[in-house]
CSV table of C-alpha atoms in Angstrom, one decimal:
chain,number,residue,atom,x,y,z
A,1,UNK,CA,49.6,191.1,-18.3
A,2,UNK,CA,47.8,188.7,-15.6
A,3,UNK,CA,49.6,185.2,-14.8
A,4,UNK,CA,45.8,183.4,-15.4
A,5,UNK,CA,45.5,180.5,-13.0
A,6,UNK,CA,42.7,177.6,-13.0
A,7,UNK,CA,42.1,176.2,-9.5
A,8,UNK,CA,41.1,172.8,-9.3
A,9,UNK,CA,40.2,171.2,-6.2
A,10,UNK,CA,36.8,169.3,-5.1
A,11,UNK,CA,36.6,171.9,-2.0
A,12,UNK,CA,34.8,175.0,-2.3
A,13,UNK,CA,36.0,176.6,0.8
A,14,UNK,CA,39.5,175.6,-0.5
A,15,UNK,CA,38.9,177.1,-4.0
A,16,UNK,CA,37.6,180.1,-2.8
A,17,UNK,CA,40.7,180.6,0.0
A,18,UNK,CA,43.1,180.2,-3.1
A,19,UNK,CA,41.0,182.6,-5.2
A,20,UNK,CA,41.0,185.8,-2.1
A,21,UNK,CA,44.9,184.9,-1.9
A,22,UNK,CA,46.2,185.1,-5.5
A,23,UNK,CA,43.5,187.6,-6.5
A,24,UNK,CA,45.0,189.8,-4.0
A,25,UNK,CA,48.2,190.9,-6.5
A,26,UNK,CA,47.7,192.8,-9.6
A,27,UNK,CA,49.5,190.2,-11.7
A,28,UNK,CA,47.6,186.9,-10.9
A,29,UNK,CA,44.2,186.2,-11.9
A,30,UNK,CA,41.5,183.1,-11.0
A,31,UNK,CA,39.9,182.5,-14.2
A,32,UNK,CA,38.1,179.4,-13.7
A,33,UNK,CA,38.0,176.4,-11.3
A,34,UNK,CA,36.7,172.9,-11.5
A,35,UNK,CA,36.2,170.2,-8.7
A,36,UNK,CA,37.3,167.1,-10.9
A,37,UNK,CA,39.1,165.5,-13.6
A,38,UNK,CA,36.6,165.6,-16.2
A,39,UNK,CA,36.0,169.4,-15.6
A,40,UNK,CA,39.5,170.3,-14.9
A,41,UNK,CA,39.8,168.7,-18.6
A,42,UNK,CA,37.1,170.9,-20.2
A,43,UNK,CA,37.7,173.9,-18.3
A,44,UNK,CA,41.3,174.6,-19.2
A,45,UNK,CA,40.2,173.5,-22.9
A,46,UNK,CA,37.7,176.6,-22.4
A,47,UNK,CA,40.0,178.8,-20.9
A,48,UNK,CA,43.7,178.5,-21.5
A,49,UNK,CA,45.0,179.4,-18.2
A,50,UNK,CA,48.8,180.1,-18.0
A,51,UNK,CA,48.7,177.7,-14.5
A,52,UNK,CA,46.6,175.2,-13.3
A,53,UNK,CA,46.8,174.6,-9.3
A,54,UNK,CA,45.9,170.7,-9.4
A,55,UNK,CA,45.0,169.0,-6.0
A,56,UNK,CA,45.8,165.2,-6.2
A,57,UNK,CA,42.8,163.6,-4.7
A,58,UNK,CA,39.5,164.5,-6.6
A,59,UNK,CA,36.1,162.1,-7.2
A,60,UNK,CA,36.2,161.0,-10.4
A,61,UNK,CA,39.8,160.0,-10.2
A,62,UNK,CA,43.6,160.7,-9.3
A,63,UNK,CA,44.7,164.1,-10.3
A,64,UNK,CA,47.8,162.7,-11.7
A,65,UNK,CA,45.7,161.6,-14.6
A,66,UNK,CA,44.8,165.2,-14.5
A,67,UNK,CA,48.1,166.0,-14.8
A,68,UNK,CA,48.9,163.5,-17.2
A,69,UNK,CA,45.9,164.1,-19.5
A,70,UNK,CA,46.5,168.3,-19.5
A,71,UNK,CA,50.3,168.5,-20.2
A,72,UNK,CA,49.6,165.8,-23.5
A,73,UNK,CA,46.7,168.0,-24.2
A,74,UNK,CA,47.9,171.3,-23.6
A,75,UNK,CA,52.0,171.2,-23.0
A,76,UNK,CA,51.6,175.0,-23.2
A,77,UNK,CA,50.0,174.9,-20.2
A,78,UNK,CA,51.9,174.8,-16.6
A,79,UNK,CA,50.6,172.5,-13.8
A,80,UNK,CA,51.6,173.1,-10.3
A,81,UNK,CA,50.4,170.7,-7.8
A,82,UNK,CA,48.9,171.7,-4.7
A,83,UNK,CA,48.1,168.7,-2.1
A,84,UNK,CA,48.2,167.6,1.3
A,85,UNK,CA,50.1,164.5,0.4
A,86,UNK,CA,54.1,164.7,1.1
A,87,UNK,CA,54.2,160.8,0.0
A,88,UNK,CA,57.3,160.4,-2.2
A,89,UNK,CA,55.1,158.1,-4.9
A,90,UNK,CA,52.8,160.7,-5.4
A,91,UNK,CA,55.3,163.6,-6.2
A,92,UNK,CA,57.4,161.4,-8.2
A,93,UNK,CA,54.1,160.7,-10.4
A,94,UNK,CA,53.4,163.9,-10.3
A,95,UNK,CA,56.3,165.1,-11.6
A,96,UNK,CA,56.6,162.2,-14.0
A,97,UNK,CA,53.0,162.7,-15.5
A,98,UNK,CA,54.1,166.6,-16.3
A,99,UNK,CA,53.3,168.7,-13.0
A,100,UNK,CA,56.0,171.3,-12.8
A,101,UNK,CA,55.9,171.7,-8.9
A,102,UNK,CA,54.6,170.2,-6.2
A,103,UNK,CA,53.1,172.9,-2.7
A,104,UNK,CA,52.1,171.5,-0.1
A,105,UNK,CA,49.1,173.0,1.6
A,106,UNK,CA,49.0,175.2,4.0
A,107,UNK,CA,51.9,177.1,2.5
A,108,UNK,CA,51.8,180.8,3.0
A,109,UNK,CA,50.3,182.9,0.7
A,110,UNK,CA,53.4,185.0,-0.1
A,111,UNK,CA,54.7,181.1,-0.6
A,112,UNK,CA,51.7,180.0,-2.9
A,113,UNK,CA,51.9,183.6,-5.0
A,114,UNK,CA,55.3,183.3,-5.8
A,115,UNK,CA,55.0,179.5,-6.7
A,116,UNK,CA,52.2,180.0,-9.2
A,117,UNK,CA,54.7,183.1,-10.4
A,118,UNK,CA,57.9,180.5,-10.9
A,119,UNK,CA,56.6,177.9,-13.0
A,120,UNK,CA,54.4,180.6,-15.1
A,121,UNK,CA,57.8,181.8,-16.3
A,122,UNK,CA,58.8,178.5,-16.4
A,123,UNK,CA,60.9,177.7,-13.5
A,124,UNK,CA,60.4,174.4,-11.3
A,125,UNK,CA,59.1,174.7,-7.5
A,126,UNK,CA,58.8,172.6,-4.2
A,127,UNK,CA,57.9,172.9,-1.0
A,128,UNK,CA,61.2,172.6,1.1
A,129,UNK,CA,59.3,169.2,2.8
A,130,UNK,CA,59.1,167.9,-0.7
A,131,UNK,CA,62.4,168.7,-1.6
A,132,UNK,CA,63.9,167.2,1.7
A,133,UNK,CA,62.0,163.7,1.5
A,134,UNK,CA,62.9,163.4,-2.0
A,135,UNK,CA,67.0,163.8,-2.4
A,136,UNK,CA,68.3,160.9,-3.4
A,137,UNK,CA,65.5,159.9,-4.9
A,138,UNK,CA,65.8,159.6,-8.5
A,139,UNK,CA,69.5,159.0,-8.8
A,140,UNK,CA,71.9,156.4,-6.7
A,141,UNK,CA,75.1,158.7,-7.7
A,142,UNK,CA,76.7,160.1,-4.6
A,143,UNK,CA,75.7,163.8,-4.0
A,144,UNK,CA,78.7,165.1,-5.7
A,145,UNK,CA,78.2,168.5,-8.0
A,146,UNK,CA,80.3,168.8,-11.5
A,147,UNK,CA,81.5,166.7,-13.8
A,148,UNK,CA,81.5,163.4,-11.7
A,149,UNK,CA,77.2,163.4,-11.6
A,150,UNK,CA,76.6,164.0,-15.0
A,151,UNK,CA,79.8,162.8,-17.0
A,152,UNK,CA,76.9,162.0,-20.6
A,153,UNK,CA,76.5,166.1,-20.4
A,154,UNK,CA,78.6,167.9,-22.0
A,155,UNK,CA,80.0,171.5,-20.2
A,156,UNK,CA,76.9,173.4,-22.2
A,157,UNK,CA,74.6,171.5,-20.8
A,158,UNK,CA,76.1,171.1,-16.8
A,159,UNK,CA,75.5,174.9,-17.1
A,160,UNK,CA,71.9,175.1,-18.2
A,161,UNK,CA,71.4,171.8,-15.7
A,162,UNK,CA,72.7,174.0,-13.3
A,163,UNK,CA,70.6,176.8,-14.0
A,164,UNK,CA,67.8,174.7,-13.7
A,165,UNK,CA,68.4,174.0,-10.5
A,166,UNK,CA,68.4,177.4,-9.4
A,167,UNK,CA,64.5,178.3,-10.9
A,168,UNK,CA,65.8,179.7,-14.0
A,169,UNK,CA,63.6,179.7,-16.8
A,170,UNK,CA,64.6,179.3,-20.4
A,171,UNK,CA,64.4,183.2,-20.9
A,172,UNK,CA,66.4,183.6,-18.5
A,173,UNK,CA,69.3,181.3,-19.2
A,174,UNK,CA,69.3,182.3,-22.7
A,175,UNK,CA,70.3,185.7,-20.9
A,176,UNK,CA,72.1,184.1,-18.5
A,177,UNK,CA,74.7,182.1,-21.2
A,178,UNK,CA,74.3,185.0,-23.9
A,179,UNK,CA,72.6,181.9,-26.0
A,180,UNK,CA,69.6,182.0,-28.0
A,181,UNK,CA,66.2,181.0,-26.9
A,182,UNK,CA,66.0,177.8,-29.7
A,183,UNK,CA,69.6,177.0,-28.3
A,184,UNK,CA,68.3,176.9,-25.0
A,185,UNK,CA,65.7,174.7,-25.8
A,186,UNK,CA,68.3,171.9,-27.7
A,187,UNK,CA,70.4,172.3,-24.3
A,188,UNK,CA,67.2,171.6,-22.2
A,189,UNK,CA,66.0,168.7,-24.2
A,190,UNK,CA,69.0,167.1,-24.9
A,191,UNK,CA,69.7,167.2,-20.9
A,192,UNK,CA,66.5,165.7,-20.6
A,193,UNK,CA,67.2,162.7,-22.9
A,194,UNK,CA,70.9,162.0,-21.5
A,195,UNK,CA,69.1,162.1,-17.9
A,196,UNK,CA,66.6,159.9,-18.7
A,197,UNK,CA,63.9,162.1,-17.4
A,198,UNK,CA,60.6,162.9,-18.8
A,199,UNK,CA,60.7,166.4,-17.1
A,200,UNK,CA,62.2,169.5,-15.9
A,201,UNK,CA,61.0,168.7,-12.8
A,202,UNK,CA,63.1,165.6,-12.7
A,203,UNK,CA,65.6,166.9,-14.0
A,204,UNK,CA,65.9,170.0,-10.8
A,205,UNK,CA,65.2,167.4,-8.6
A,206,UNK,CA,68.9,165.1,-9.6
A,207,UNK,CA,70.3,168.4,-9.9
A,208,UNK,CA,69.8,169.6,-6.5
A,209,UNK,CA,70.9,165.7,-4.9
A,210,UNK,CA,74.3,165.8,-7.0
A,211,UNK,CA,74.5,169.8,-5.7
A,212,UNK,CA,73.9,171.8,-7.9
A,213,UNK,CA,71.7,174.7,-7.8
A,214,UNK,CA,73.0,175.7,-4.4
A,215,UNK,CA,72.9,179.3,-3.5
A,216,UNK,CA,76.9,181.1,-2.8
């Protein structure tokens, strides 16, 4: 089954150069684009993509109220933003608003491909620039991994924090723990709320500055 993907950008050239390099494995398929806010609204109503590739700077507005506006609307739906901007207010509002990743462009296409593919299954992606400029930023703890970061978690819920971090989805660390998929879900939420983070994004992001998520 097809990973269907919604690019929205106000650039044709761009839309079609995204279309040609995800239509090019059998798994992903461009069902629709728009070139603003209000159609990237109406369009994903219409379609019910599985991802929608979001630029940040479109006509009729900022495409974190895009964002914003399509995970309240339709939380079913995965945003991944795709931008030229590596400026730490806009990721952090992206993420904030519901985006779960942030590509810079002019990523590969292997790069882009397996992006769209990691936060489809639910997983959490960045471009390495992002992820650089933004350490430290949510949290003023030292980057210290284990119990010292996060002493409001309790063990159940360093490990799915820490599986996080490493692009797991919940699928997979329901398999992962040998815990169901509606435990998994209490884990990630309740990890949320003692984090004090609106998303999963967020939430990788501490992760990865207190180090965790790091590969052996």
């Amino acid at each position: 089954m097809s990973i269907r993907v919604v690019v929205v950008d106000d650039h044709p050239l761009f839309r079609d150069g995204v279309h040609t390099a995800l239509g090019a494995d059998d798994d992903l398929e461009v069902v629709g684009e728009a070139e603003d806010v209000a159609s990237a609204i109406s369009v994903t109503a219409e379609l019910a993509p599985d991802v929608v590739l979001m630029d940040l700077n479109l006509p009729d507005g900022s495409g974190i109220e895009a964002v914003r506006e399509l995970s309240a609307r339709h939380p079913e739906v995965r945003v991944l933003v795709m931008t030229m901007s590596t400026d730490d207010d806009a990721v952090v509002a992206a993420m904030r608003a519901g985006a779960r990743g942030f590509v810079v462009k002019g990523a590969g296409r292997r790069d882009l491909v397996e992006s769209v593919r990691a936060v489809a299954s639910g997983g959490a992606v960045f471009s390495p620039v992002v992820a650089d400029r933004l350490a430290g930023y949510f949290t003023g703890l030292a980057a210290v991994p284990g119990r010292e970061a996060f002493p409001q978690l309790t063990e159940r819920e360093r490990e799915v924090l820490e599986l996080l971090a490493r692009g797991l989805d919940n699928r997979g660390i329901a398999r992962a723990l040998f815990l169901s998929d509606k435990t998994v879900r209490n884990h990630v939420s309740n990890t949320l709320a003692k984090l004090e983070v609106s998303s999963r994004s967020e939430a990788v992001m501490r992760a990865r500055n207190a180090g965790l998520g790091g590969v052996d």
